[in-house]
Amino acid sequence: MAEPVRWWWERRQFSRGTDVPYAVGTYRSAWAVYPELIRQYHPDLNEGIVLSQIPPAADVLLCWECSAGHRFAATPTEQRERPGRVRRRSAWCPECSALAAPRPVKVVERLDAKAVLTAVERAKAVRMPVAPGPAPVKKRATATICDKTPDVPIGEPFTSECAPRPASAAEARLRAGLTAALLFTEGMTAVRVGRALFRHWEVWPDILLPELRVAVEYDTPGRHGLEHVGKREVSDRRKDTLLRAAGWEVVRVRTGGLEALGPNDVVVRSAGSRTVPAIVDALRGIRGELMVDAYLR
């Protein structure tokens, strides 16, 4: 029988003889194929335990919150076994599923319209369900490409109207560190590419070094230990491929146990005072010492 998450965690602490029976990220790859469950899970609702610390087959009751704000308890197995891998939003929440339940078929009496029926004839009247008419054919909406990308050559950096804001304080500190170490044109947020990515003819690296034509990305595993893995890793690789096809190189700073994706990546436990010098060394390996040292402050 499933038990509350606190009891389950305490039993694991006792049986394994440690305060942290499963480290953050232990089951990261197993949960990565369920992005909707990642969005619904909140550690603050589950004694501070992150999702990647919980085995997908654990018999434990967890608290989930759907996008509509409904909270409910369910085991990992119950959540993973809901119909199909590509699910309707309502299929993830019992309350949303109840609201989305189909209406019962209406029934009408088929009566003889030529004469007034007697009581006997009315008793014999057959109740027939209303036959539904043909469903209207829905035209599938075609994906439109954003037209805000300026008409510049492939590989040209520019300031984009669509670029997202910096995602974290750590990324902002890394940007400030590179600005203090290198001379480069600031304010560029996008690179024009030859193929559309996520309906845009542009990609948005975290930091652009236009003079060296190098993009710097800052990757962390995120709050749940599931960022930049699985499908997100595939997107990162597509982005890197488009940048290299446009004449750029990519240096990814991979933190929190993330492995390198490319030959120029810098792998650290967390960004610190040694991160910027490591990036500069990677830049020297890409563009050569003479060129990179010419931009050092």
mmCIF file of C-alpha atoms in Angstrom:
data_model
loop_
_atom_site.group_PDB
_atom_site.id
_atom_site.type_symbol
_atom_site.label_atom_id
_atom_site.label_comp_id
_atom_site.label_asym_id
_atom_site.label_seq_id
_atom_site.Cartn_x
_atom_site.Cartn_y
_atom_site.Cartn_z
ATOM 1 C CA MET A 1 0.000 0.000 0.000
ATOM 2 C CA ALA A 2 1.283 3.450 -0.915
ATOM 3 C CA GLU A 3 2.556 5.546 1.984
ATOM 4 C CA PRO A 4 3.050 9.305 2.452
ATOM 5 C CA VAL A 5 6.293 10.682 1.081
ATOM 6 C CA ARG A 6 7.643 11.602 4.539
ATOM 7 C CA TRP A 7 7.260 8.041 5.857
ATOM 8 C CA TRP A 8 8.703 6.605 2.659
ATOM 9 C CA TRP A 9 11.757 8.894 2.828
ATOM 10 C CA GLU A 10 12.377 8.148 6.520
ATOM 11 C CA ARG A 11 12.251 4.382 5.857
ATOM 12 C CA ARG A 12 14.785 4.787 3.050
ATOM 13 C CA GLN A 13 17.038 6.829 5.340
ATOM 14 C CA PHE A 14 16.899 4.062 7.947
ATOM 15 C CA SER A 15 17.393 1.158 5.527
ATOM 16 C CA ARG A 16 20.295 2.839 3.695
ATOM 17 C CA GLY A 17 21.842 4.419 6.771
ATOM 18 C CA THR A 18 22.190 7.888 5.237
ATOM 19 C CA ASP A 19 20.346 11.214 5.313
ATOM 20 C CA VAL A 20 20.106 11.286 1.492
ATOM 21 C CA PRO A 21 19.158 7.802 0.234
ATOM 22 C CA TYR A 22 18.974 8.976 -3.407
ATOM 23 C CA ALA A 23 21.079 11.903 -4.650
ATOM 24 C CA VAL A 24 19.547 14.634 -6.789
ATOM 25 C CA GLY A 25 19.595 13.477 -10.406
ATOM 26 C CA THR A 26 19.663 9.733 -9.655
ATOM 27 C CA TYR A 27 16.510 9.091 -11.724
ATOM 28 C CA ARG A 28 16.846 12.100 -14.055
ATOM 29 C CA SER A 29 16.830 10.132 -17.321
ATOM 30 C CA ALA A 30 13.846 8.017 -16.262
ATOM 31 C CA TRP A 31 11.670 11.092 -15.605
ATOM 32 C CA ALA A 32 12.926 13.126 -18.592
ATOM 33 C CA VAL A 33 10.381 11.474 -20.941
ATOM 34 C CA TYR A 34 7.492 12.852 -18.839
ATOM 35 C CA PRO A 35 7.804 16.672 -19.139
ATOM 36 C CA GLU A 36 4.214 17.257 -17.971
ATOM 37 C CA LEU A 37 4.891 15.364 -14.728
ATOM 38 C CA ILE A 38 8.021 17.460 -14.216
ATOM 39 C CA ARG A 39 5.893 20.599 -14.479
ATOM 40 C CA GLN A 40 3.277 19.242 -12.069
ATOM 41 C CA TYR A 41 5.724 18.164 -9.362
ATOM 42 C CA HIS A 42 6.801 20.704 -6.719
ATOM 43 C CA PRO A 43 9.386 19.807 -4.042
ATOM 44 C CA ASP A 44 7.783 22.256 -1.601
ATOM 45 C CA LEU A 45 4.649 20.092 -1.677
ATOM 46 C CA ASN A 46 6.674 16.909 -1.076
ATOM 47 C CA GLU A 47 8.916 17.583 1.936
ATOM 48 C CA GLY A 48 11.572 19.262 -0.227
ATOM 49 C CA ILE A 49 12.384 16.041 -2.121
ATOM 50 C CA VAL A 50 12.997 16.672 -5.863
ATOM 51 C CA LEU A 51 11.512 14.430 -8.517
ATOM 52 C CA SER A 52 14.829 12.998 -9.714
ATOM 53 C CA GLN A 53 15.380 11.538 -6.203
ATOM 54 C CA ILE A 54 12.257 9.344 -6.456
ATOM 55 C CA PRO A 55 12.319 5.993 -8.313
ATOM 56 C CA PRO A 56 9.578 5.946 -10.996
ATOM 57 C CA ALA A 57 8.299 2.635 -9.581
ATOM 58 C CA ALA A 58 8.242 3.734 -5.923
ATOM 59 C CA ASP A 59 5.015 2.935 -4.062
ATOM 60 C CA VAL A 60 4.712 6.392 -2.516
ATOM 61 C CA LEU A 61 1.959 9.016 -2.534
ATOM 62 C CA LEU A 62 3.172 12.298 -3.992
ATOM 63 C CA CYS A 63 1.388 15.634 -4.234
ATOM 64 C CA TRP A 64 0.939 17.045 -7.767
ATOM 65 C CA GLU A 65 -0.492 20.318 -9.033
ATOM 66 C CA CYS A 66 -1.908 20.590 -12.576
ATOM 67 C CA SER A 67 -1.738 23.714 -14.748
ATOM 68 C CA ALA A 68 -5.298 24.617 -13.693
ATOM 69 C CA GLY A 69 -4.217 24.746 -10.024
ATOM 70 C CA HIS A 70 -5.835 21.473 -8.888
ATOM 71 C CA ARG A 71 -3.811 19.545 -6.297
ATOM 72 C CA PHE A 72 -4.106 15.786 -5.952
ATOM 73 C CA ALA A 73 -2.203 12.781 -4.601
ATOM 74 C CA ALA A 74 -1.013 9.947 -6.834
ATOM 75 C CA THR A 75 1.851 7.461 -7.006
ATOM 76 C CA PRO A 76 4.518 7.742 -9.709
ATOM 77 C CA THR A 77 3.153 4.617 -11.388
ATOM 78 C CA GLU A 78 -0.406 6.020 -11.507
ATOM 79 C CA GLN A 79 0.861 9.206 -13.143
ATOM 80 C CA ARG A 80 3.107 7.432 -15.660
ATOM 81 C CA GLU A 81 0.405 4.950 -16.708
ATOM 82 C CA ARG A 82 -2.204 7.524 -17.699
ATOM 83 C CA PRO A 83 -3.313 6.912 -21.334
ATOM 84 C CA GLY A 84 -0.625 7.436 -23.945
ATOM 85 C CA ARG A 85 2.682 9.292 -23.832
ATOM 86 C CA VAL A 86 1.184 12.277 -25.718
ATOM 87 C CA ARG A 87 -1.709 13.083 -23.388
ATOM 88 C CA ARG A 88 -4.470 15.645 -23.161
ATOM 89 C CA ARG A 89 -3.956 18.107 -20.353
ATOM 90 C CA SER A 90 -7.060 16.786 -18.596
ATOM 91 C CA ALA A 91 -5.616 13.246 -18.482
ATOM 92 C CA TRP A 92 -3.043 14.300 -15.881
ATOM 93 C CA CYS A 93 -5.511 15.516 -13.247
ATOM 94 C CA PRO A 94 -8.597 13.705 -11.861
ATOM 95 C CA GLU A 95 -10.574 16.952 -11.506
ATOM 96 C CA CYS A 96 -9.762 18.097 -15.048
ATOM 97 C CA SER A 97 -10.643 14.620 -16.355
ATOM 98 C CA ALA A 98 -14.066 14.788 -14.665
ATOM 99 C CA LEU A 99 -14.749 18.204 -16.182
ATOM 100 C CA ALA A 100 -13.738 16.941 -19.610
ATOM 101 C CA ALA A 101 -15.982 13.811 -19.451
ATOM 102 C CA PRO A 102 -18.189 13.463 -22.567
ATOM 103 C CA ARG A 103 -21.916 14.106 -22.231
ATOM 104 C CA PRO A 104 -24.270 11.106 -22.401
ATOM 105 C CA VAL A 105 -26.024 10.360 -25.695
ATOM 106 C CA LYS A 106 -29.436 11.978 -25.883
ATOM 107 C CA VAL A 107 -32.430 9.746 -26.688
ATOM 108 C CA VAL A 108 -35.739 10.653 -28.337
ATOM 109 C CA GLU A 109 -38.900 8.735 -29.029
ATOM 110 C CA ARG A 110 -39.510 7.790 -32.662
ATOM 111 C CA LEU A 111 -43.281 8.268 -33.031
ATOM 112 C CA ASP A 112 -45.709 7.784 -35.914
ATOM 113 C CA ALA A 113 -46.416 11.238 -37.283
ATOM 114 C CA LYS A 114 -49.462 10.151 -39.339
ATOM 115 C CA ALA A 115 -51.864 9.669 -36.473
ATOM 116 C CA VAL A 116 -52.278 10.235 -32.779
ATOM 117 C CA LEU A 117 -50.844 7.220 -30.994
ATOM 118 C CA THR A 118 -52.934 5.276 -28.569
ATOM 119 C CA ALA A 119 -51.704 4.380 -25.135
ATOM 120 C CA VAL A 120 -50.770 0.892 -26.397
ATOM 121 C CA GLU A 121 -48.934 2.295 -29.391
ATOM 122 C CA ARG A 122 -47.077 4.725 -27.172
ATOM 123 C CA ALA A 123 -45.998 1.824 -24.974
ATOM 124 C CA LYS A 124 -44.630 0.124 -28.060
ATOM 125 C CA ALA A 125 -42.774 3.190 -29.293
ATOM 126 C CA VAL A 126 -39.070 2.498 -29.603
ATOM 127 C CA ARG A 127 -36.605 4.793 -27.930
ATOM 128 C CA MET A 128 -33.732 5.360 -30.305
ATOM 129 C CA PRO A 129 -30.495 7.229 -29.726
ATOM 130 C CA VAL A 130 -29.910 10.258 -31.865
ATOM 131 C CA ALA A 131 -27.404 9.360 -34.545
ATOM 132 C CA PRO A 132 -24.590 11.886 -34.527
ATOM 133 C CA GLY A 133 -23.938 13.673 -37.770
ATOM 134 C CA PRO A 134 -20.578 13.681 -39.487
ATOM 135 C CA ALA A 135 -17.960 15.506 -37.493
ATOM 136 C CA PRO A 136 -16.747 18.697 -39.125
ATOM 137 C CA VAL A 137 -13.335 18.397 -40.667
ATOM 138 C CA LYS A 138 -10.919 20.560 -38.741
ATOM 139 C CA LYS A 139 -8.231 22.194 -40.755
ATOM 140 C CA ARG A 140 -4.863 21.654 -39.180
ATOM 141 C CA ALA A 141 -3.198 24.955 -38.476
ATOM 142 C CA THR A 142 0.103 25.304 -40.260
ATOM 143 C CA ALA A 143 3.051 26.481 -38.216
ATOM 144 C CA THR A 144 3.945 30.030 -39.124
ATOM 145 C CA ILE A 145 7.495 31.343 -38.995
ATOM 146 C CA CYS A 146 8.054 34.562 -37.040
ATOM 147 C CA ASP A 147 8.621 37.490 -39.422
ATOM 148 C CA LYS A 148 10.442 39.705 -36.901
ATOM 149 C CA THR A 149 13.904 38.388 -37.797
ATOM 150 C CA PRO A 150 15.695 41.103 -39.809
ATOM 151 C CA ASP A 151 16.840 40.359 -43.354
ATOM 152 C CA VAL A 152 20.539 39.954 -42.591
ATOM 153 C CA PRO A 153 23.053 37.389 -43.912
ATOM 154 C CA ILE A 154 23.234 33.970 -42.290
ATOM 155 C CA GLY A 155 25.640 34.094 -39.355
ATOM 156 C CA GLU A 156 25.091 37.813 -38.693
ATOM 157 C CA PRO A 157 24.559 38.700 -34.991
ATOM 158 C CA PHE A 158 21.909 41.262 -34.061
ATOM 159 C CA THR A 159 19.642 42.438 -31.254
ATOM 160 C CA SER A 160 16.418 40.420 -31.431
ATOM 161 C CA GLU A 161 12.907 41.519 -30.477
ATOM 162 C CA CYS A 162 12.028 37.922 -29.562
ATOM 163 C CA ALA A 163 15.063 36.932 -27.484
ATOM 164 C CA PRO A 164 14.186 35.883 -23.910
ATOM 165 C CA ARG A 165 15.611 37.699 -20.926
ATOM 166 C CA PRO A 166 18.581 36.209 -19.004
ATOM 167 C CA ALA A 167 17.314 33.132 -17.167
ATOM 168 C CA SER A 168 19.263 33.285 -13.915
ATOM 169 C CA ALA A 169 21.464 35.361 -11.651
ATOM 170 C CA ALA A 170 24.337 32.910 -12.220
ATOM 171 C CA GLU A 171 24.143 33.556 -15.963
ATOM 172 C CA ALA A 172 24.218 37.315 -15.321
ATOM 173 C CA ARG A 173 27.336 36.901 -13.140
ATOM 174 C CA LEU A 174 29.029 34.881 -15.881
ATOM 175 C CA ARG A 175 28.196 37.591 -18.425
ATOM 176 C CA ALA A 176 29.657 40.242 -16.109
ATOM 177 C CA GLY A 177 32.809 38.148 -15.634
ATOM 178 C CA LEU A 178 33.336 37.791 -19.391
ATOM 179 C CA THR A 179 32.696 41.505 -19.889
ATOM 180 C CA ALA A 180 35.399 42.275 -17.324
ATOM 181 C CA ALA A 181 37.859 39.865 -18.982
ATOM 182 C CA LEU A 182 37.224 40.460 -22.707
ATOM 183 C CA LEU A 183 36.491 43.340 -25.063
ATOM 184 C CA PHE A 184 33.495 42.485 -27.229
ATOM 185 C CA THR A 185 30.396 44.156 -28.642
ATOM 186 C CA GLU A 186 27.654 43.953 -26.049
ATOM 187 C CA GLY A 187 23.886 43.866 -26.584
ATOM 188 C CA MET A 188 23.804 41.227 -29.342
ATOM 189 C CA THR A 189 21.214 38.583 -28.467
ATOM 190 C CA ALA A 190 20.647 36.476 -31.620
ATOM 191 C CA VAL A 191 22.329 34.928 -34.662
ATOM 192 C CA ARG A 192 20.623 34.535 -38.057
ATOM 193 C CA VAL A 193 20.628 30.847 -39.074
ATOM 194 C CA GLY A 194 19.847 28.966 -42.283
ATOM 195 C CA ARG A 195 17.065 26.756 -40.897
ATOM 196 C CA ALA A 196 14.139 27.650 -38.649
ATOM 197 C CA LEU A 197 14.300 26.566 -35.008
ATOM 198 C CA PHE A 198 11.126 26.797 -32.934
ATOM 199 C CA ARG A 199 9.455 28.944 -35.649
ATOM 200 C CA HIS A 200 12.288 31.482 -35.820
ATOM 201 C CA TRP A 201 15.086 32.107 -38.325
ATOM 202 C CA GLU A 202 17.324 32.931 -35.390
ATOM 203 C CA VAL A 203 18.793 31.328 -32.272
ATOM 204 C CA TRP A 204 19.402 33.009 -28.920
ATOM 205 C CA PRO A 205 22.648 31.967 -27.201
ATOM 206 C CA ASP A 206 23.116 33.086 -23.613
ATOM 207 C CA ILE A 207 26.192 35.200 -24.430
ATOM 208 C CA LEU A 208 27.540 36.268 -27.837
ATOM 209 C CA LEU A 209 31.152 37.199 -28.558
ATOM 210 C CA PRO A 210 30.708 38.711 -32.065
ATOM 211 C CA GLU A 211 34.366 39.554 -32.688
ATOM 212 C CA LEU A 212 35.359 35.916 -32.109
ATOM 213 C CA ARG A 213 32.119 34.494 -33.546
ATOM 214 C CA VAL A 214 31.705 32.282 -30.485
ATOM 215 C CA ALA A 215 28.513 31.678 -28.503
ATOM 216 C CA VAL A 216 28.717 30.883 -24.783
ATOM 217 C CA GLU A 217 25.914 28.846 -23.194
ATOM 218 C CA TYR A 218 25.382 28.360 -19.446
ATOM 219 C CA ASP A 219 23.682 25.023 -18.632
ATOM 220 C CA THR A 220 22.483 23.851 -15.213
ATOM 221 C CA PRO A 221 20.370 20.786 -14.306
ATOM 222 C CA GLY A 222 17.691 23.094 -12.885
ATOM 223 C CA ARG A 223 15.527 22.925 -9.805
ATOM 224 C CA HIS A 224 14.359 19.345 -10.437
ATOM 225 C CA GLY A 225 17.644 18.076 -11.881
ATOM 226 C CA LEU A 226 16.009 17.547 -15.292
ATOM 227 C CA GLU A 227 17.020 20.577 -17.377
ATOM 228 C CA HIS A 228 19.262 20.110 -20.448
ATOM 229 C CA VAL A 229 18.657 16.336 -20.551
ATOM 230 C CA GLY A 230 16.434 14.182 -22.743
ATOM 231 C CA LYS A 231 14.473 16.264 -25.263
ATOM 232 C CA ARG A 232 16.074 19.456 -23.984
ATOM 233 C CA GLU A 233 19.507 18.033 -24.759
ATOM 234 C CA VAL A 234 18.325 17.240 -28.297
ATOM 235 C CA SER A 235 17.263 20.898 -28.688
ATOM 236 C CA ASP A 236 20.665 22.054 -27.419
ATOM 237 C CA ARG A 237 22.435 19.889 -29.984
ATOM 238 C CA ARG A 238 20.208 21.209 -32.815
ATOM 239 C CA LYS A 239 20.964 24.761 -31.738
ATOM 240 C CA ASP A 240 24.722 24.070 -31.715
ATOM 241 C CA THR A 241 24.528 22.484 -35.182
ATOM 242 C CA LEU A 242 22.736 25.527 -36.628
ATOM 243 C CA LEU A 243 25.284 27.899 -35.087
ATOM 244 C CA ARG A 244 28.226 25.931 -36.482
ATOM 245 C CA ALA A 245 26.573 25.786 -39.914
ATOM 246 C CA ALA A 246 26.343 29.603 -39.737
ATOM 247 C CA GLY A 247 30.091 29.918 -39.048
ATOM 248 C CA TRP A 248 30.011 30.134 -35.238
ATOM 249 C CA GLU A 249 31.500 27.943 -32.541
ATOM 250 C CA VAL A 250 29.896 27.087 -29.198
ATOM 251 C CA VAL A 251 31.349 26.849 -25.694
ATOM 252 C CA ARG A 252 28.931 25.379 -23.163
ATOM 253 C CA VAL A 253 29.560 25.787 -19.434
ATOM 254 C CA ARG A 254 28.054 22.557 -18.061
ATOM 255 C CA THR A 255 27.403 22.546 -14.303
ATOM 256 C CA GLY A 256 25.793 20.310 -11.687
ATOM 257 C CA GLY A 257 26.949 16.989 -13.154
ATOM 258 C CA LEU A 258 25.963 17.650 -16.786
ATOM 259 C CA GLU A 259 28.366 16.025 -19.242
ATOM 260 C CA ALA A 260 30.008 17.869 -22.147
ATOM 261 C CA LEU A 261 28.093 18.005 -25.442
ATOM 262 C CA GLY A 262 30.905 19.333 -27.639
ATOM 263 C CA PRO A 263 34.713 19.414 -27.825
ATOM 264 C CA ASN A 264 34.941 22.983 -26.487
ATOM 265 C CA ASP A 265 32.653 22.638 -23.447
ATOM 266 C CA VAL A 266 33.775 23.595 -19.935
ATOM 267 C CA VAL A 267 32.545 21.139 -17.265
ATOM 268 C CA VAL A 268 32.472 22.470 -13.672
ATOM 269 C CA ARG A 269 30.534 21.634 -10.513
ATOM 270 C CA SER A 270 29.302 25.235 -10.286
ATOM 271 C CA ALA A 271 30.291 28.555 -11.824
ATOM 272 C CA GLY A 272 32.982 30.301 -9.803
ATOM 273 C CA SER A 273 36.181 32.303 -10.060
ATOM 274 C CA ARG A 274 37.848 29.698 -12.297
ATOM 275 C CA THR A 275 35.050 29.553 -14.849
ATOM 276 C CA VAL A 276 35.961 32.655 -16.908
ATOM 277 C CA PRO A 277 39.682 31.666 -17.233
ATOM 278 C CA ALA A 278 38.548 28.198 -18.365
ATOM 279 C CA ILE A 279 36.313 29.799 -21.024
ATOM 280 C CA VAL A 280 39.217 31.989 -22.203
ATOM 281 C CA ASP A 281 41.393 28.855 -22.542
ATOM 282 C CA ALA A 282 38.624 27.219 -24.597
ATOM 283 C CA LEU A 283 38.460 30.319 -26.814
ATOM 284 C CA ARG A 284 42.210 30.133 -27.381
ATOM 285 C CA GLY A 285 41.794 26.532 -28.496
ATOM 286 C CA ILE A 286 39.139 27.599 -31.007
ATOM 287 C CA ARG A 287 40.494 30.875 -32.434
ATOM 288 C CA GLY A 288 44.159 30.789 -31.398
ATOM 289 C CA GLU A 289 46.078 32.615 -28.691
ATOM 290 C CA LEU A 290 47.040 35.640 -30.811
ATOM 291 C CA MET A 291 43.470 36.457 -31.758
ATOM 292 C CA VAL A 292 41.923 35.845 -28.323
ATOM 293 C CA ASP A 293 44.673 37.653 -26.385
ATOM 294 C CA ALA A 294 44.116 40.713 -28.567
ATOM 295 C CA TYR A 295 40.679 41.110 -26.914
ATOM 296 C CA LEU A 296 41.818 40.618 -23.314
ATOM 297 C CA ARG A 297 41.379 43.610 -21.044
#
